PDB file of C-alpha atoms in Angstrom:
ATOM      1  CA  MET A 692      -2.374   0.101 -23.856  1.00  0.00           C
ATOM      2  CA  GLU A 693      -4.047   2.554 -21.068  1.00  0.00           C
ATOM      3  CA  GLY A 694      -5.644   1.056 -17.801  1.00  0.00           C
ATOM      4  CA  SER A 695      -5.362   1.296 -14.073  1.00  0.00           C
ATOM      5  CA  VAL A 696      -2.643  -0.778 -12.899  1.00  0.00           C
ATOM      6  CA  GLU A 697      -4.895  -3.111 -10.511  1.00  0.00           C
ATOM      7  CA  GLU A 698      -1.548  -5.188  -8.883  1.00  0.00           C
ATOM      8  CA  LEU A 699       1.920  -6.100  -8.899  1.00  0.00           C
ATOM      9  CA  LEU A 700       2.804  -9.570 -10.072  1.00  0.00           C
ATOM     10  CA  VAL A 701       5.896 -10.678  -7.924  1.00  0.00           C
ATOM     11  CA  THR A 702       7.707 -13.912  -7.115  1.00  0.00           C
ATOM     12  CA  ASP A 703       9.833 -14.638  -3.689  1.00  0.00           C
ATOM     13  CA  PRO A 704      13.123 -15.353  -5.986  1.00  0.00           C
ATOM     14  CA  ASN A 705      14.803 -16.798  -1.973  1.00  0.00           C
ATOM     15  CA  PRO A 706      12.145 -18.509   0.129  1.00  0.00           C
ATOM     16  CA  GLU A 707      15.073 -18.507   2.380  1.00  0.00           C
ATOM     17  CA  GLN A 708      15.584 -14.660   2.597  1.00  0.00           C
ATOM     18  CA  PRO A 709      11.641 -13.659   3.162  1.00  0.00           C
ATOM     19  CA  GLY A 710      10.869 -10.291   2.029  1.00  0.00           C
ATOM     20  CA  GLN A 711      12.846  -9.858  -0.934  1.00  0.00           C
ATOM     21  CA  HIS A 712      10.861  -9.985  -4.030  1.00  0.00           C
ATOM     22  CA  ARG A 713      11.182  -9.891  -7.947  1.00  0.00           C
ATOM     23  CA  VAL A 714       8.494  -8.049 -10.042  1.00  0.00           C
ATOM     24  CA  ASN A 715       7.679  -9.872 -12.923  1.00  0.00           C
ATOM     25  CA  GLY A 716       4.807  -7.762 -14.357  1.00  0.00           C
ATOM     26  CA  ILE A 717       1.211  -6.056 -13.956  1.00  0.00           C
ATOM     27  CA  CYS A 718      -2.501  -6.623 -13.905  1.00  0.00           C
ATOM     28  CA  LEU A 719      -4.886  -3.950 -15.447  1.00  0.00           C
ATOM     29  CA  ALA A 720      -8.187  -3.340 -13.977  1.00  0.00           C
ATOM     30  CA  ASN A 721      -9.444  -3.692 -17.432  1.00  0.00           C
ATOM     31  CA  SER A 722      -8.325  -6.465 -18.788  1.00  0.00           C
ATOM     32  CA  SER A 723      -7.781 -10.240 -17.087  1.00  0.00           C
ATOM     33  CA  HIS A 724      -4.633 -11.065 -19.236  1.00  0.00           C
ATOM     34  CA  PRO A 725      -1.710  -9.858 -16.743  1.00  0.00           C
ATOM     35  CA  ILE A 726       1.457  -8.160 -18.828  1.00  0.00           C
ATOM     36  CA  SER A 727       4.569  -9.266 -18.340  1.00  0.00           C
ATOM     37  CA  ALA A 728       7.390  -7.014 -17.329  1.00  0.00           C
ATOM     38  CA  SER A 729      11.176  -7.669 -16.059  1.00  0.00           C
ATOM     39  CA  SER A 730      10.644  -3.839 -14.379  1.00  0.00           C
ATOM     40  CA  VAL A 731       8.330  -1.468 -13.708  1.00  0.00           C
ATOM     41  CA  VAL A 732       8.178   2.109 -12.716  1.00  0.00           C
ATOM     42  CA  LEU A 733       5.575   2.975  -9.919  1.00  0.00           C
ATOM     43  CA  THR A 734       4.247   6.754 -11.009  1.00  0.00           C
ATOM     44  CA  THR A 735       1.484   6.896  -8.206  1.00  0.00           C
ATOM     45  CA  GLY A 736       1.120  10.608  -7.950  1.00  0.00           C
ATOM     46  CA  THR A 737      -1.072  11.810  -5.015  1.00  0.00           C
ATOM     47  CA  PHE A 738      -4.099   9.727  -5.614  1.00  0.00           C
ATOM     48  CA  LEU A 739      -2.976   6.052  -5.004  1.00  0.00           C
ATOM     49  CA  SER A 740      -5.981   4.594  -2.835  1.00  0.00           C
ATOM     50  CA  GLY A 741      -7.098   8.312  -2.825  1.00  0.00           C
ATOM     51  CA  SER A 742     -10.498   9.276  -0.204  1.00  0.00           C
ATOM     52  CA  LEU A 743     -12.961  12.426  -0.612  1.00  0.00           C
ATOM     53  CA  PHE A 744     -13.910  13.711   2.977  1.00  0.00           C
ATOM     54  CA  ILE A 745     -16.852  15.782   2.943  1.00  0.00           C
ATOM     55  CA  GLY A 746     -18.291  16.639   5.858  1.00  0.00           C
ATOM     56  CA  GLN A 747     -18.890  13.123   7.746  1.00  0.00           C
ATOM     57  CA  THR A 748     -19.135  11.251   4.005  1.00  0.00           C
ATOM     58  CA  THR A 749     -15.920   9.626   2.681  1.00  0.00           C
ATOM     59  CA  SER A 750     -16.010   8.280  -0.452  1.00  0.00           C
ATOM     60  CA  PRO A 751     -12.859   7.440  -2.974  1.00  0.00           C
ATOM     61  CA  GLY A 752     -11.757   9.517  -5.449  1.00  0.00           C
ATOM     62  CA  GLY A 753      -8.673  12.053  -6.434  1.00  0.00           C
ATOM     63  CA  ARG A 754      -8.724  15.031  -8.851  1.00  0.00           C
ATOM     64  CA  ILE A 755     -12.458  16.632 -10.034  1.00  0.00           C
ATOM     65  CA  GLY A 756     -13.467  14.462 -13.319  1.00  0.00           C
ATOM     66  CA  ASP A 757     -11.119  11.558 -12.832  1.00  0.00           C
ATOM     67  CA  ALA A 758     -11.811   7.909 -11.931  1.00  0.00           C
ATOM     68  CA  PRO A 759     -10.522   6.643  -8.686  1.00  0.00           C
ATOM     69  CA  SER A 760      -7.266   5.634  -8.547  1.00  0.00           C
ATOM     70  CA  SER A 761      -6.375   1.963  -7.689  1.00  0.00           C
ATOM     71  CA  ALA A 762      -6.815   0.602  -4.124  1.00  0.00           C
ATOM     72  CA  GLY A 763      -5.590  -3.227  -5.217  1.00  0.00           C
ATOM     73  CA  LEU A 764      -2.328  -1.409  -5.828  1.00  0.00           C
ATOM     74  CA  SER A 765      -2.131   0.000  -2.728  1.00  0.00           C
ATOM     75  CA  HIS A 766      -2.820  -2.544  -1.037  1.00  0.00           C
ATOM     76  CA  THR A 767      -0.229  -5.000  -2.783  1.00  0.00           C
ATOM     77  CA  LEU A 768       2.372  -2.216  -1.892  1.00  0.00           C
ATOM     78  CA  ARG A 769       1.328  -2.351   1.527  1.00  0.00           C
ATOM     79  CA  GLU A 770       0.416  -6.072   2.772  1.00  0.00           C
ATOM     80  CA  ARG A 771       1.929  -7.892   0.209  1.00  0.00           C
ATOM     81  CA  LEU A 772       4.943  -6.201   0.030  1.00  0.00           C
ATOM     82  CA  GLY A 773       5.139  -4.632   3.501  1.00  0.00           C
ATOM     83  CA  LEU A 774       6.405  -1.070   2.025  1.00  0.00           C
ATOM     84  CA  LYS A 775       5.306   1.441   4.853  1.00  0.00           C
ATOM     85  CA  VAL A 776       2.673   4.025   3.173  1.00  0.00           C
ATOM     86  CA  GLY A 777       1.457   7.179   4.132  1.00  0.00           C
ATOM     87  CA  ARG A 778      -1.452   9.592   3.917  1.00  0.00           C
ATOM     88  CA  LEU A 779      -0.997  13.144   3.044  1.00  0.00           C
ATOM     89  CA  ARG A 780      -4.188  15.539   3.652  1.00  0.00           C
ATOM     90  CA  THR A 781      -4.960  18.187   1.324  1.00  0.00           C
ATOM     91  CA  GLY A 782      -8.314  20.193   0.236  1.00  0.00           C
ATOM     92  CA  THR A 783      -9.644  22.065  -2.213  1.00  0.00           C
ATOM     93  CA  PRO A 784     -12.871  24.904  -1.876  1.00  0.00           C
ATOM     94  CA  PRO A 785     -16.134  24.961  -3.348  1.00  0.00           C
ATOM     95  CA  ARG A 786     -16.238  25.668  -7.146  1.00  0.00           C
ATOM     96  CA  ILE A 787     -18.478  28.787  -6.922  1.00  0.00           C
ATOM     97  CA  VAL A 788     -20.722  30.077  -9.513  1.00  0.00           C
ATOM     98  CA  LYS A 789     -19.421  33.298 -10.947  1.00  0.00           C
ATOM     99  CA  ASP A 790     -22.618  34.913 -11.840  1.00  0.00           C
ATOM    100  CA  SER A 791     -23.834  34.307  -8.532  1.00  0.00           C
ATOM    101  CA  VAL A 792     -20.813  36.510  -6.928  1.00  0.00           C
ATOM    102  CA  ASP A 793     -20.925  40.416  -6.773  1.00  0.00           C
ATOM    103  CA  LEU A 794     -17.838  41.167  -7.824  1.00  0.00           C
ATOM    104  CA  SER A 795     -18.293  44.644  -7.281  1.00  0.00           C
ATOM    105  CA  LEU A 796     -17.797  44.124  -3.806  1.00  0.00           C
ATOM    106  CA  ALA A 797     -14.366  42.742  -3.793  1.00  0.00           C
ATOM    107  CA  THR A 798     -10.877  44.141  -4.913  1.00  0.00           C
ATOM    108  CA  LEU A 799     -10.013  43.733  -8.613  1.00  0.00           C
ATOM    109  CA  ASN A 800      -6.452  42.703  -8.905  1.00  0.00           C
ATOM    110  CA  PRO A 801      -5.535  42.667 -12.956  1.00  0.00           C
ATOM    111  CA  PRO A 802      -2.978  40.549 -14.640  1.00  0.00           C
ATOM    112  CA  ASP A 803       0.249  41.139 -15.089  1.00  0.00           C
ATOM    113  CA  SER A 804       0.706  43.633 -18.391  1.00  0.00           C
ATOM    114  CA  SER A 805       4.514  41.932 -19.085  1.00  0.00           C
ATOM    115  CA  PRO A 806       4.253  38.411 -17.144  1.00  0.00           C
ATOM    116  CA  THR A 807       7.732  37.285 -16.142  1.00  0.00           C
ATOM    117  CA  PRO A 808       8.235  33.515 -17.713  1.00  0.00           C
ATOM    118  CA  PHE A 809       8.394  30.627 -15.028  1.00  0.00           C
ATOM    119  CA  SER A 810      10.790  29.137 -17.409  1.00  0.00           C
ATOM    120  CA  PHE A 811      14.779  30.964 -18.071  1.00  0.00           C
ATOM    121  CA  MET A 812      14.568  29.393 -21.208  1.00  0.00           C
ATOM    122  CA  ASN A 813      12.048  31.629 -22.233  1.00  0.00           C
ATOM    123  CA  THR A 814      11.905  35.477 -22.896  1.00  0.00           C
ATOM    124  CA  HIS A 815       8.702  36.400 -23.368  1.00  0.00           C
ATOM    125  CA  THR A 816       5.054  34.620 -22.746  1.00  0.00           C
ATOM    126  CA  ARG A 817       2.742  33.368 -25.313  1.00  0.00           C
ATOM    127  CA  CYS A 818      -0.298  34.897 -23.653  1.00  0.00           C
ATOM    128  CA  ARG A 819      -1.229  38.717 -24.532  1.00  0.00           C
ATOM    129  CA  PRO A 820      -2.554  40.778 -21.477  1.00  0.00           C
ATOM    130  CA  GLU A 821      -6.389  40.755 -23.187  1.00  0.00           C
ATOM    131  CA  GLU A 822      -6.837  37.186 -23.340  1.00  0.00           C
ATOM    132  CA  GLN A 823      -5.553  36.814 -19.267  1.00  0.00           C
ATOM    133  CA  LEU A 824      -8.602  37.279 -16.708  1.00  0.00           C
ATOM    134  CA  PRO A 825      -8.232  39.192 -13.550  1.00  0.00           C
ATOM    135  CA  CYS A 826      -8.869  37.944 -10.722  1.00  0.00           C
ATOM    136  CA  TYR A 827     -11.032  39.263  -7.273  1.00  0.00           C
ATOM    137  CA  LEU A 828      -9.529  39.980  -3.735  1.00  0.00           C
ATOM    138  CA  THR A 829     -11.494  39.630  -0.770  1.00  0.00           C
ATOM    139  CA  TYR A 830     -11.698  38.743   3.067  1.00  0.00           C
ATOM    140  CA  THR A 831     -13.000  36.587   5.850  1.00  0.00           C
ATOM    141  CA  THR A 832     -15.198  38.262   8.257  1.00  0.00           C
ATOM    142  CA  PRO A 833     -16.005  36.967  11.966  1.00  0.00           C
ATOM    143  CA  GLY A 834     -19.084  35.222  10.369  1.00  0.00           C
ATOM    144  CA  VAL A 835     -16.765  32.825   9.128  1.00  0.00           C
ATOM    145  CA  GLU A 836     -14.934  32.103  11.846  1.00  0.00           C
ATOM    146  CA  ARG A 837     -18.362  31.466  13.665  1.00  0.00           C
ATOM    147  CA  VAL A 838     -19.630  29.093  11.092  1.00  0.00           C
ATOM    148  CA  VAL A 839     -16.230  26.769  11.570  1.00  0.00           C
ATOM    149  CA  ARG A 840     -16.332  26.347  15.201  1.00  0.00           C
ATOM    150  CA  GLU A 841     -20.035  25.720  15.334  1.00  0.00           C
ATOM    151  CA  SER A 842     -19.474  22.795  12.590  1.00  0.00           C
ATOM    152  CA  LEU A 843     -16.368  21.453  13.780  1.00  0.00           C
ATOM    153  CA  HIS A 844     -17.837  18.252  14.902  1.00  0.00           C
ATOM    154  CA  LEU A 845     -19.150  17.279  11.215  1.00  0.00           C
ATOM    155  CA  ASN A 846     -15.677  17.932  10.781  1.00  0.00           C
ATOM    156  CA  CYS A 847     -13.329  15.116   9.395  1.00  0.00           C
ATOM    157  CA  HIS A 848     -10.650  17.308   8.033  1.00  0.00           C
ATOM    158  CA  ILE A 849      -9.464  17.784  11.578  1.00  0.00           C
ATOM    159  CA  GLN A 850      -8.797  14.282  12.277  1.00  0.00           C
ATOM    160  CA  GLN A 851      -4.746  13.641  13.028  1.00  0.00           C
ATOM    161  CA  ASP A 852      -4.311   9.992  10.832  1.00  0.00           C
ATOM    162  CA  ALA A 853      -2.738  12.392   8.187  1.00  0.00           C
ATOM    163  CA  LYS A 854      -0.412  14.643   7.946  1.00  0.00           C
ATOM    164  CA  GLY A 855      -2.286  18.588   6.329  1.00  0.00           C
ATOM    165  CA  PRO A 856       0.043  20.778   4.239  1.00  0.00           C
ATOM    166  CA  ARG A 857       1.575  23.846   6.768  1.00  0.00           C
ATOM    167  CA  TYR A 858       1.558  26.811   3.807  1.00  0.00           C
ATOM    168  CA  CYS A 859      -2.006  26.285   2.457  1.00  0.00           C
ATOM    169  CA  PRO A 860      -4.126  25.287   5.700  1.00  0.00           C
ATOM    170  CA  SER A 861      -7.969  24.772   5.020  1.00  0.00           C
ATOM    171  CA  ILE A 862      -9.851  27.214   6.519  1.00  0.00           C
ATOM    172  CA  GLU A 863     -10.601  25.419   9.388  1.00  0.00           C
ATOM    173  CA  SER A 864      -7.009  24.980  10.545  1.00  0.00           C
ATOM    174  CA  ARG A 865      -6.596  29.027   9.961  1.00  0.00           C
ATOM    175  CA  VAL A 866      -9.454  29.177  12.409  1.00  0.00           C
ATOM    176  CA  LEU A 867      -8.009  27.085  14.632  1.00  0.00           C
ATOM    177  CA  ARG A 868      -4.631  28.263  14.950  1.00  0.00           C
ATOM    178  CA  PHE A 869      -4.901  31.764  14.364  1.00  0.00           C
ATOM    179  CA  PRO A 870      -8.815  32.623  15.993  1.00  0.00           C
ATOM    180  CA  GLY A 871      -9.881  36.341  15.604  1.00  0.00           C
ATOM    181  CA  ARG A 872      -8.506  37.477  12.084  1.00  0.00           C
ATOM    182  CA  ARG A 873      -9.425  38.033   9.026  1.00  0.00           C
ATOM    183  CA  HIS A 874      -8.228  35.714   6.477  1.00  0.00           C
ATOM    184  CA  GLN A 875      -7.667  36.789   2.300  1.00  0.00           C
ATOM    185  CA  VAL A 876      -9.359  35.001  -0.478  1.00  0.00           C
ATOM    186  CA  TRP A 877      -8.700  35.457  -3.812  1.00  0.00           C
ATOM    187  CA  LEU A 878     -11.180  34.991  -6.327  1.00  0.00           C
ATOM    188  CA  GLU A 879      -9.874  33.182 -10.012  1.00  0.00           C
ATOM    189  CA  PRO A 880     -11.672  32.285 -12.434  1.00  0.00           C
ATOM    190  CA  GLU A 881     -11.562  27.970 -13.458  1.00  0.00           C
ATOM    191  CA  GLY A 882     -10.807  28.729 -17.112  1.00  0.00           C
ATOM    192  CA  LEU A 883     -11.347  31.483 -19.862  1.00  0.00           C
ATOM    193  CA  THR A 884     -14.562  29.754 -21.456  1.00  0.00           C
ATOM    194  CA  SER A 885     -15.625  28.378 -17.529  1.00  0.00           C
ATOM    195  CA  ASP A 886     -18.243  30.331 -15.594  1.00  0.00           C
ATOM    196  CA  LEU A 887     -17.033  29.282 -12.290  1.00  0.00           C
ATOM    197  CA  LEU A 888     -14.907  30.677  -9.870  1.00  0.00           C
ATOM    198  CA  TYR A 889     -12.069  28.969  -7.582  1.00  0.00           C
ATOM    199  CA  PRO A 890     -12.072  30.648  -4.073  1.00  0.00           C
ATOM    200  CA  GLN A 891      -8.603  30.200  -3.371  1.00  0.00           C
ATOM    201  CA  GLY A 892      -8.305  30.654   0.484  1.00  0.00           C
ATOM    202  CA  LEU A 893     -11.360  28.035   1.590  1.00  0.00           C
ATOM    203  CA  SER A 894     -10.433  25.124   1.191  1.00  0.00           C
ATOM    204  CA  MET A 895     -12.882  22.958   3.073  1.00  0.00           C
ATOM    205  CA  THR A 896     -14.243  19.341   3.818  1.00  0.00           C
ATOM    206  CA  MET A 897     -17.510  20.660   5.518  1.00  0.00           C
ATOM    207  CA  PRO A 898     -20.992  19.280   4.575  1.00  0.00           C
ATOM    208  CA  PRO A 899     -21.935  21.085   1.667  1.00  0.00           C
ATOM    209  CA  ASP A 900     -24.887  22.948   3.260  1.00  0.00           C
ATOM    210  CA  VAL A 901     -22.429  24.328   5.860  1.00  0.00           C
ATOM    211  CA  GLN A 902     -20.017  25.394   3.394  1.00  0.00           C
ATOM    212  CA  LEU A 903     -23.024  27.536   1.732  1.00  0.00           C
ATOM    213  CA  ARG A 904     -23.404  28.869   5.134  1.00  0.00           C
ATOM    214  CA  LEU A 905     -19.671  29.958   5.518  1.00  0.00           C
ATOM    215  CA  ILE A 906     -18.929  31.819   2.021  1.00  0.00           C
ATOM    216  CA  ARG A 907     -22.378  33.479   1.920  1.00  0.00           C
ATOM    217  CA  GLU A 908     -20.719  35.448   4.874  1.00  0.00           C
ATOM    218  CA  ILE A 909     -17.784  36.750   2.648  1.00  0.00           C
ATOM    219  CA  PRO A 910     -19.548  40.026   1.191  1.00  0.00           C
ATOM    220  CA  PRO A 911     -18.767  39.393  -2.398  1.00  0.00           C
ATOM    221  CA  LEU A 912     -20.602  35.891  -1.592  1.00  0.00           C
ATOM    222  CA  HIS A 913     -23.763  36.572  -0.232  1.00  0.00           C
ATOM    223  CA  LYS A 914     -25.655  35.119  -2.538  1.00  0.00           C
ATOM    224  CA  ALA A 915     -23.396  32.543  -4.070  1.00  0.00           C
ATOM    225  CA  GLU A 916     -24.050  29.353  -5.189  1.00  0.00           C
ATOM    226  CA  ILE A 917     -21.928  26.522  -5.127  1.00  0.00           C
ATOM    227  CA  HIS A 918     -21.541  23.894  -8.141  1.00  0.00           C
ATOM    228  CA  MET A 919     -19.452  21.311  -6.833  1.00  0.00           C
ATOM    229  CA  PRO A 920     -18.442  21.342  -2.354  1.00  0.00           C
TER     230      PRO A 920
END
């Protein structure tokens, strides 16, 4: 059976000791019938009651292409069971239409001719060099910093109600932490058969029109089109 868990079914085994609960099962969003269980393993991942921020617009969501995760489960954990629920903040860049990018203005970074496997259990990879795709390196410009600074008031990402990443900060955070510097932007193919590029290094939560202005300040992207902000 597959479905989104909306609620944990719990009881208070001892009314004289509040705060101690026993799980009895779950309720699914797509079913009116509870499922009994003596124990439940929660694997909430990173999108439990997740929110998407694009400019000043907020909506429920998570990974691209997936339905929003359970808000009911988060409410049960926080309100009924009294568990502390934190919120982590991350960001992704806009996906760019590859055919709208002038890759001749970026530096070609070919794949490894003999890639080293991640796992020590493997002695070689199954992917031949000709089956790999290159990436391309470019850099931000002073125009990128100008657009960021002019648009900070439109950005929910700067709010400090969640902990942001330390090692892959958004372009807004980079501009604020390291003013006057240029930053690497890797143009990475989304997949072997995809016509989209992932501009690694340009994660942001600006409004869509500002995102377009920003990426077009980078030479290879001066005519770029955004497929998804």
